[in-house]
PDB file of C-alpha atoms in Angstrom:
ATOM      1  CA  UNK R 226       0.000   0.000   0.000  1.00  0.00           C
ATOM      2  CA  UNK R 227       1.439   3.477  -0.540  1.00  0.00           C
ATOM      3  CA  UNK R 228       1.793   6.187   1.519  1.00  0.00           C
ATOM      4  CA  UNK R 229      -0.421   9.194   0.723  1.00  0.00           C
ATOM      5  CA  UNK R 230       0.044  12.926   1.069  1.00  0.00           C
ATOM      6  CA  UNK R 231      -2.415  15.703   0.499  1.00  0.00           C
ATOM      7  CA  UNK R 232      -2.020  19.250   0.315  1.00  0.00           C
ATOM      8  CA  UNK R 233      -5.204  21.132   0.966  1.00  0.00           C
ATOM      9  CA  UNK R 234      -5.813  25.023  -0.352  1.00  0.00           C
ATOM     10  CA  UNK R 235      -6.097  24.533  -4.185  1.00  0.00           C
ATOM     11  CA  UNK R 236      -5.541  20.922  -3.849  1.00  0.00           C
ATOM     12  CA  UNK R 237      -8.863  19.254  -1.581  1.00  0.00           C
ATOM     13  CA  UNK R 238     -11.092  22.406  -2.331  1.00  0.00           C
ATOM     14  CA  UNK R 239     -10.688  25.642  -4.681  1.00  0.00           C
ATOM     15  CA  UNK R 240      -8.753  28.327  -2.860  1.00  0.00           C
ATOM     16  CA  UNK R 241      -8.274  31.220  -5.051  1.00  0.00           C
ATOM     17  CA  UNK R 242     -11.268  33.174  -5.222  1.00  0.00           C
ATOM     18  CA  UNK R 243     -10.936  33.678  -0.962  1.00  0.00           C
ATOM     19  CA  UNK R 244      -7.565  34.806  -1.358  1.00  0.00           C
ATOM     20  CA  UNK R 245      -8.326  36.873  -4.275  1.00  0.00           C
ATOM     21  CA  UNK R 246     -11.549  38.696  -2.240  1.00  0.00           C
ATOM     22  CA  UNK R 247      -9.644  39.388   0.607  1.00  0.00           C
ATOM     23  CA  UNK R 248      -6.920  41.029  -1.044  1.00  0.00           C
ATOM     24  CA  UNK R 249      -9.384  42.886  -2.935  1.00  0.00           C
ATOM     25  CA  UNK R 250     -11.370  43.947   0.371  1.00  0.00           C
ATOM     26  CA  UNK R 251      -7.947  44.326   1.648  1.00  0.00           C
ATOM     27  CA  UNK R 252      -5.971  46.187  -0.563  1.00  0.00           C
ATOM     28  CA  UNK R 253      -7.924  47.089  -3.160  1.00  0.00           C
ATOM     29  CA  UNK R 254      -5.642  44.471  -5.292  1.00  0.00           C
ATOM     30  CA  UNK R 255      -7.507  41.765  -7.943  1.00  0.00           C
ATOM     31  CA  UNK R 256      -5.174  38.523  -8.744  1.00  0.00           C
ATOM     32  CA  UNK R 257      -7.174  36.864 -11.143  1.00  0.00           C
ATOM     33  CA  UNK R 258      -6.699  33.059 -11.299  1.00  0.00           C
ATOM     34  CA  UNK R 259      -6.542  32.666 -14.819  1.00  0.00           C
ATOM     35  CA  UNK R 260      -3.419  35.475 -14.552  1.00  0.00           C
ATOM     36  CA  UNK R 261      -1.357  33.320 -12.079  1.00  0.00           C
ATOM     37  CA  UNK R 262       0.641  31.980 -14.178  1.00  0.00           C
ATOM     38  CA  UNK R 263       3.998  31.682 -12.236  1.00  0.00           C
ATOM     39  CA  UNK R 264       4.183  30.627  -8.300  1.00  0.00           C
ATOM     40  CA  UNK R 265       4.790  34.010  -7.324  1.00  0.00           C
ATOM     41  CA  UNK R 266       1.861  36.478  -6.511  1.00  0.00           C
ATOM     42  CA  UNK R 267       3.922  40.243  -7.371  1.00  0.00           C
ATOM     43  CA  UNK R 268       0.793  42.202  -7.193  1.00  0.00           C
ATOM     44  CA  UNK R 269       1.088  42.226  -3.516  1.00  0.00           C
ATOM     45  CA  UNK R 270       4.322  42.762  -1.181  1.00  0.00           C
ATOM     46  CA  UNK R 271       5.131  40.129   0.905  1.00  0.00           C
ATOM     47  CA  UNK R 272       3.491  41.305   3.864  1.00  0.00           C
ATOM     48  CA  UNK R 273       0.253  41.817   1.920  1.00  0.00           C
ATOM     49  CA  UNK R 274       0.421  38.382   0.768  1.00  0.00           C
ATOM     50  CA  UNK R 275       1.412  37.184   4.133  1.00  0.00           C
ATOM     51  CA  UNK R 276      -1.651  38.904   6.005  1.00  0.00           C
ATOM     52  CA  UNK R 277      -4.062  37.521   3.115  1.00  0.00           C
ATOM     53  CA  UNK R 278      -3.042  34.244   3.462  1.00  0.00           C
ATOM     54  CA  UNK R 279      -3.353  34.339   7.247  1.00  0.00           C
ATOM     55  CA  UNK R 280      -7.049  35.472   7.034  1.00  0.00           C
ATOM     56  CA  UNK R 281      -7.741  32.587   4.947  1.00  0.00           C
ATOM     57  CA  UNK R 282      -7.083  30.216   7.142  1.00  0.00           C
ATOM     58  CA  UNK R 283      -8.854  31.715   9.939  1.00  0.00           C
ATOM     59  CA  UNK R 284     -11.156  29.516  11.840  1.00  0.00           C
ATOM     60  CA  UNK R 285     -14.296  30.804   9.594  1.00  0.00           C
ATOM     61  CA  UNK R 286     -12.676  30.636   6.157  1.00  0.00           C
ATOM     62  CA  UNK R 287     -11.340  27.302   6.775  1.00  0.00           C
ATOM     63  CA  UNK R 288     -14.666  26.046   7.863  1.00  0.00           C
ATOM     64  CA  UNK R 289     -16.399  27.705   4.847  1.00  0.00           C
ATOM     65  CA  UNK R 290     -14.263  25.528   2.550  1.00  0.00           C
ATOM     66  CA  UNK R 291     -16.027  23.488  -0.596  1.00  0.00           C
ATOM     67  CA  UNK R 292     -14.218  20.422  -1.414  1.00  0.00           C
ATOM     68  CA  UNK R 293     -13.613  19.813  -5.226  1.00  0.00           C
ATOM     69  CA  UNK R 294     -15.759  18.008  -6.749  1.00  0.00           C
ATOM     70  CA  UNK R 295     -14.968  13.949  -6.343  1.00  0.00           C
ATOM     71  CA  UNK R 296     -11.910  14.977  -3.814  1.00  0.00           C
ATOM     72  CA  UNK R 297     -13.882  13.407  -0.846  1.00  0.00           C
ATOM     73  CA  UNK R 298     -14.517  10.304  -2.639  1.00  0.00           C
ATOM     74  CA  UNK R 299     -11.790   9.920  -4.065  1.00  0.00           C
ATOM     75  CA  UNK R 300      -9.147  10.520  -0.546  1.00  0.00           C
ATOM     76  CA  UNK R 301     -11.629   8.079   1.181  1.00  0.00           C
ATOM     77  CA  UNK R 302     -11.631   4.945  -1.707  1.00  0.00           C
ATOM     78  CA  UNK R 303      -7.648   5.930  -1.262  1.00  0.00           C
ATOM     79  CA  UNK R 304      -7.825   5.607   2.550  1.00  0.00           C
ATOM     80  CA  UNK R 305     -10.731   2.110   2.089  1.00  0.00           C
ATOM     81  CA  UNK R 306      -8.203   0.881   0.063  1.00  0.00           C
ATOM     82  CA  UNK R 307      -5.275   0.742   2.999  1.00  0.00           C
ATOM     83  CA  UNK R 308      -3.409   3.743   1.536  1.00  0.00           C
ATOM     84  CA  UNK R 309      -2.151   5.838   4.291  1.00  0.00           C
ATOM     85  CA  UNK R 310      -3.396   9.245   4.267  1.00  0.00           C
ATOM     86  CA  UNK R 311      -1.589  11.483   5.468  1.00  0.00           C
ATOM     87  CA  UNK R 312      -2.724  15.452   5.199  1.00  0.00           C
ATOM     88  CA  UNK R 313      -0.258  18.483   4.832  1.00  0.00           C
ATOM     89  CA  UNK R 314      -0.730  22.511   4.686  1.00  0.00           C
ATOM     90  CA  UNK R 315       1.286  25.159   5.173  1.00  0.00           C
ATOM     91  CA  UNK R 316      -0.592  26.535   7.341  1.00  0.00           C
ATOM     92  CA  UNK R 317       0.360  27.810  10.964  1.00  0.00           C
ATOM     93  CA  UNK R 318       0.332  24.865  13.334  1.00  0.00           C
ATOM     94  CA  UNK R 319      -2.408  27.071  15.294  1.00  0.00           C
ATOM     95  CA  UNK R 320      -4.946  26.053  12.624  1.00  0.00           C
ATOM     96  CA  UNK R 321      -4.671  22.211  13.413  1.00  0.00           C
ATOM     97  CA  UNK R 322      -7.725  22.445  15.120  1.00  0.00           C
ATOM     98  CA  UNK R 323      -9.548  24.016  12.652  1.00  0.00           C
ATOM     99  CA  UNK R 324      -8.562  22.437   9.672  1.00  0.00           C
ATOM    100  CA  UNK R 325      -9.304  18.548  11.557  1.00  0.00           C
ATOM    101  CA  UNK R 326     -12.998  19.855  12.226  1.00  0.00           C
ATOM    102  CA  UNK R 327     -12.937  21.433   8.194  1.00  0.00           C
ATOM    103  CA  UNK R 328     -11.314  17.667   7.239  1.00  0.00           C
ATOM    104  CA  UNK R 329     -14.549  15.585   9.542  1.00  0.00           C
ATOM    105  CA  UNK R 330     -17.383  17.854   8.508  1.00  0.00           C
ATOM    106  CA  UNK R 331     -16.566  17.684   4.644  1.00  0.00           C
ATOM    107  CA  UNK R 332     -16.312  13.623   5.510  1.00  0.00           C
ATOM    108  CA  UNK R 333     -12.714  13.149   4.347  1.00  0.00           C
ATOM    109  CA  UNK R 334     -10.715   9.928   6.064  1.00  0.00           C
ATOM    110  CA  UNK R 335      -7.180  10.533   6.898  1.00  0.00           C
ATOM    111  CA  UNK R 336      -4.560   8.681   9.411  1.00  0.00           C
ATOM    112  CA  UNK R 337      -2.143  11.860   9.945  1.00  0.00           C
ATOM    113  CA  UNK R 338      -2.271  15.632   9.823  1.00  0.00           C
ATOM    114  CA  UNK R 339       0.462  18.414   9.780  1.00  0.00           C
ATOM    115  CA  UNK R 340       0.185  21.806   9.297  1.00  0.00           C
ATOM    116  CA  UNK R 341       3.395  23.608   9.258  1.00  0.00           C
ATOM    117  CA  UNK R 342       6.199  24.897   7.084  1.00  0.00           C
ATOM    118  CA  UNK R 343       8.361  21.888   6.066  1.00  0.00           C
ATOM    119  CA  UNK R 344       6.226  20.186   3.919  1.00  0.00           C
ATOM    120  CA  UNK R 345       8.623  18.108   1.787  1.00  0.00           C
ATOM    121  CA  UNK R 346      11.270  17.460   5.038  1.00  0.00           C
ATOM    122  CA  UNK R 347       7.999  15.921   6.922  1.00  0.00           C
ATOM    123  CA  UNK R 348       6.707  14.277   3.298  1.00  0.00           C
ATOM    124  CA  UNK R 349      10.701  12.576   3.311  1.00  0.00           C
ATOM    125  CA  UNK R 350      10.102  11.967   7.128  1.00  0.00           C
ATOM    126  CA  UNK R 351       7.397   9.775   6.658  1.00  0.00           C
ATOM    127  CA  UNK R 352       8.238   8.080   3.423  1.00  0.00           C
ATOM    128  CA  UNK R 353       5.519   9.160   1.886  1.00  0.00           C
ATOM    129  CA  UNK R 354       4.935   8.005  -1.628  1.00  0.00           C
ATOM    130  CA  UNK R 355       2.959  10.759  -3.145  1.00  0.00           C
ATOM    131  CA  UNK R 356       2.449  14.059  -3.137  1.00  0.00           C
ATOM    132  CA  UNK R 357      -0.668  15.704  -4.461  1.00  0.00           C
ATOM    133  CA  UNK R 358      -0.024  19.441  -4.014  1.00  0.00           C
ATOM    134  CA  UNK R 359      -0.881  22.078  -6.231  1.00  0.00           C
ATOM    135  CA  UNK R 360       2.521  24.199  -5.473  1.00  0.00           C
ATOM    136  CA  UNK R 361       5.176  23.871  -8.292  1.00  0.00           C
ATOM    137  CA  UNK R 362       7.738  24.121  -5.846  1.00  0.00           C
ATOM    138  CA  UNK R 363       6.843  21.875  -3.844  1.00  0.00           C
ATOM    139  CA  UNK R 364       6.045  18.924  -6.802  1.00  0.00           C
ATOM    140  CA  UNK R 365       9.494  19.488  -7.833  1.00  0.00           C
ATOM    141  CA  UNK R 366      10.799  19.158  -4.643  1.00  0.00           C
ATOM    142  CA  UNK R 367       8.789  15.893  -4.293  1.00  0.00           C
ATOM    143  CA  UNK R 368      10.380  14.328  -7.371  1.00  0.00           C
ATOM    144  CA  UNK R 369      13.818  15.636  -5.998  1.00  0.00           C
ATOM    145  CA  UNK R 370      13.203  13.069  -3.216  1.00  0.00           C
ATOM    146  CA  UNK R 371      11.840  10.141  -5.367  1.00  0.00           C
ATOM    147  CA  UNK R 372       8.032  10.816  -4.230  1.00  0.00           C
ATOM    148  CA  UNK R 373       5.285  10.743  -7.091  1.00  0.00           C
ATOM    149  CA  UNK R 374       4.242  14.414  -7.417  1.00  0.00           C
ATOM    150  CA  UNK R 375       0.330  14.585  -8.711  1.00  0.00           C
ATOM    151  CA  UNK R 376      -1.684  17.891  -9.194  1.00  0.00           C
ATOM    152  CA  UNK R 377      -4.566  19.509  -9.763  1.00  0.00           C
ATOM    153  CA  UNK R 378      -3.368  21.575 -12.720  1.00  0.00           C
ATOM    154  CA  UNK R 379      -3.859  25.174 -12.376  1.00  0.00           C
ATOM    155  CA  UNK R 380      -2.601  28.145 -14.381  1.00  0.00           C
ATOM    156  CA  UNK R 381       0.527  28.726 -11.615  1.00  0.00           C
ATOM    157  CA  UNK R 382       1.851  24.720 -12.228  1.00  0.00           C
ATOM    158  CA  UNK R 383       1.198  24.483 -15.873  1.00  0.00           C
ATOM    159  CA  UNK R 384       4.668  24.535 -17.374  1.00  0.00           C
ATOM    160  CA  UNK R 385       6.034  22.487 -14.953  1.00  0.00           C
ATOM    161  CA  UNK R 386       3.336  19.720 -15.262  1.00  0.00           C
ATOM    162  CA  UNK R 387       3.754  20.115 -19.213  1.00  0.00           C
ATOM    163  CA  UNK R 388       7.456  19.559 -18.431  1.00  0.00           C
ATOM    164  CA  UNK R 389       6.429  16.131 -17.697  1.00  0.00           C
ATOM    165  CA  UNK R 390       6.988  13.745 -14.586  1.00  0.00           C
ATOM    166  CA  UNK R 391       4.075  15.156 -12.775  1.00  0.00           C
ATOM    167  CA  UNK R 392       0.738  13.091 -12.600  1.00  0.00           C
ATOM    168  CA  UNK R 393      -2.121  15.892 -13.279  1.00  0.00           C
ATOM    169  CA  UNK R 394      -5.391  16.346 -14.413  1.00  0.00           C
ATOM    170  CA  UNK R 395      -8.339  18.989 -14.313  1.00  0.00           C
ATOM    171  CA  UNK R 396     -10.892  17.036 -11.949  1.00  0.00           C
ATOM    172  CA  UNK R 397      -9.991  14.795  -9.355  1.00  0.00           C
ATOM    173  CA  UNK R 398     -11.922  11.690 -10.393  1.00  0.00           C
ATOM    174  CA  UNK R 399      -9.199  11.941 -13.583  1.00  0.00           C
ATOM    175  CA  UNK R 400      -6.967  12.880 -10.608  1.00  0.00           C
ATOM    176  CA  UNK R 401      -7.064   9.698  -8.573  1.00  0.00           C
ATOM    177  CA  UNK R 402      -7.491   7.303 -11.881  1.00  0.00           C
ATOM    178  CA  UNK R 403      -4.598   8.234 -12.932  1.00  0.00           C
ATOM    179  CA  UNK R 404      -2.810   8.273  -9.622  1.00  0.00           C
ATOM    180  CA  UNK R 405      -4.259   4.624  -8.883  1.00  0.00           C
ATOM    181  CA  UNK R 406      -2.525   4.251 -12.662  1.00  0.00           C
ATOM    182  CA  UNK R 407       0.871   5.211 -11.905  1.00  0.00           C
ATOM    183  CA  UNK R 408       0.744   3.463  -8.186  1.00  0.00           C
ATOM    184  CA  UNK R 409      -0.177   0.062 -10.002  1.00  0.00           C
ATOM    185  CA  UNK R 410       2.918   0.443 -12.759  1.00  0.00           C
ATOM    186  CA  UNK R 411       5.349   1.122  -9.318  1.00  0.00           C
TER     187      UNK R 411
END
């Protein structure tokens, strides 16, 4: 069985439009998703971008997450099938608490969850086996360390999954047939 790890904004549910409301309401600044076509955000300073982020992942915004459409099914016939599961944010490790109660509620089934900044050293950690994450960074990082990177493809990771050696597709039902795909040719 493999081991299993899941990022969560842009990855289990659809993150932009938050973060692009609050820094509009914010700031006054519109990052449209479909403009996003590189991993960094340059409409905003860092601090900006720092304090948006940090208000989406307050107790409310985290709570009013949609999962993607097939994400819940598809995590759980991962997790029925004795995958481990093991979910990952970079999120402070303050909103723990919040994000378990966002991960019941929506129904998803999961053995392990870390939110924190050290994604890929925790990912190596715990010989995890893939990563689905949505950050370009972090799915080459991943394939640095020998773990299957798999994405949601999004305008921000599109040249590096057309670079190749990245499993990724638009919906997750595509998502997890073609992870299942590349776990059963390992």
């Amino acid at each position: 069985m493999a081991r299993i790890a899941l990022d969560i904004d842009s990855t289990l549910h659809h993150y932009w439009d938050l973060l692009e409301r609050i820094a509009m309401d914010r700031y006054g600044v519109a990052i449209p998703y479909a403009d996003q076509d590189d991993w960094g955000i340059t409409a905003l300073d860092k601090e900006q971008l720092v304090e948006c982020v940090r208000e989406t992942h307050s107790e409310e915004n985290i709570a009013g997450a949609e999962p993607y459409d097939g994400a819940v099914a598809a995590v759980n016939r991962w997790h029925d099938a004795g995958h481990w599961i093991h979910v990952t944010s970079h999120r402070r490790e303050s909103c723990a608490p919040a994000t378990h109660a966002w991960l019941e509620q929506a129904g998803f089934r999961y053995h392990d969850l870390h939110c924190s900044f050290d994604k890929i050293s925790r990912c190596v950690e715990l010989d995890i086996d893939v990563l689905v994450d949505d950050s370009p960074v972090n799915l080459g990082a991943a394939r640095e360390h020998g773990i299957l990177a798999a994405t949601i493809v999004h305008p921000w990771n599109e040249r590096l999954v057309q670079g190749g050696g990245v499993v990724a597709a638009a919906t997750w039902p595509e998502l997890e047939r073609r992870v299942d795909g590349a776990l059963a040719g390992q």
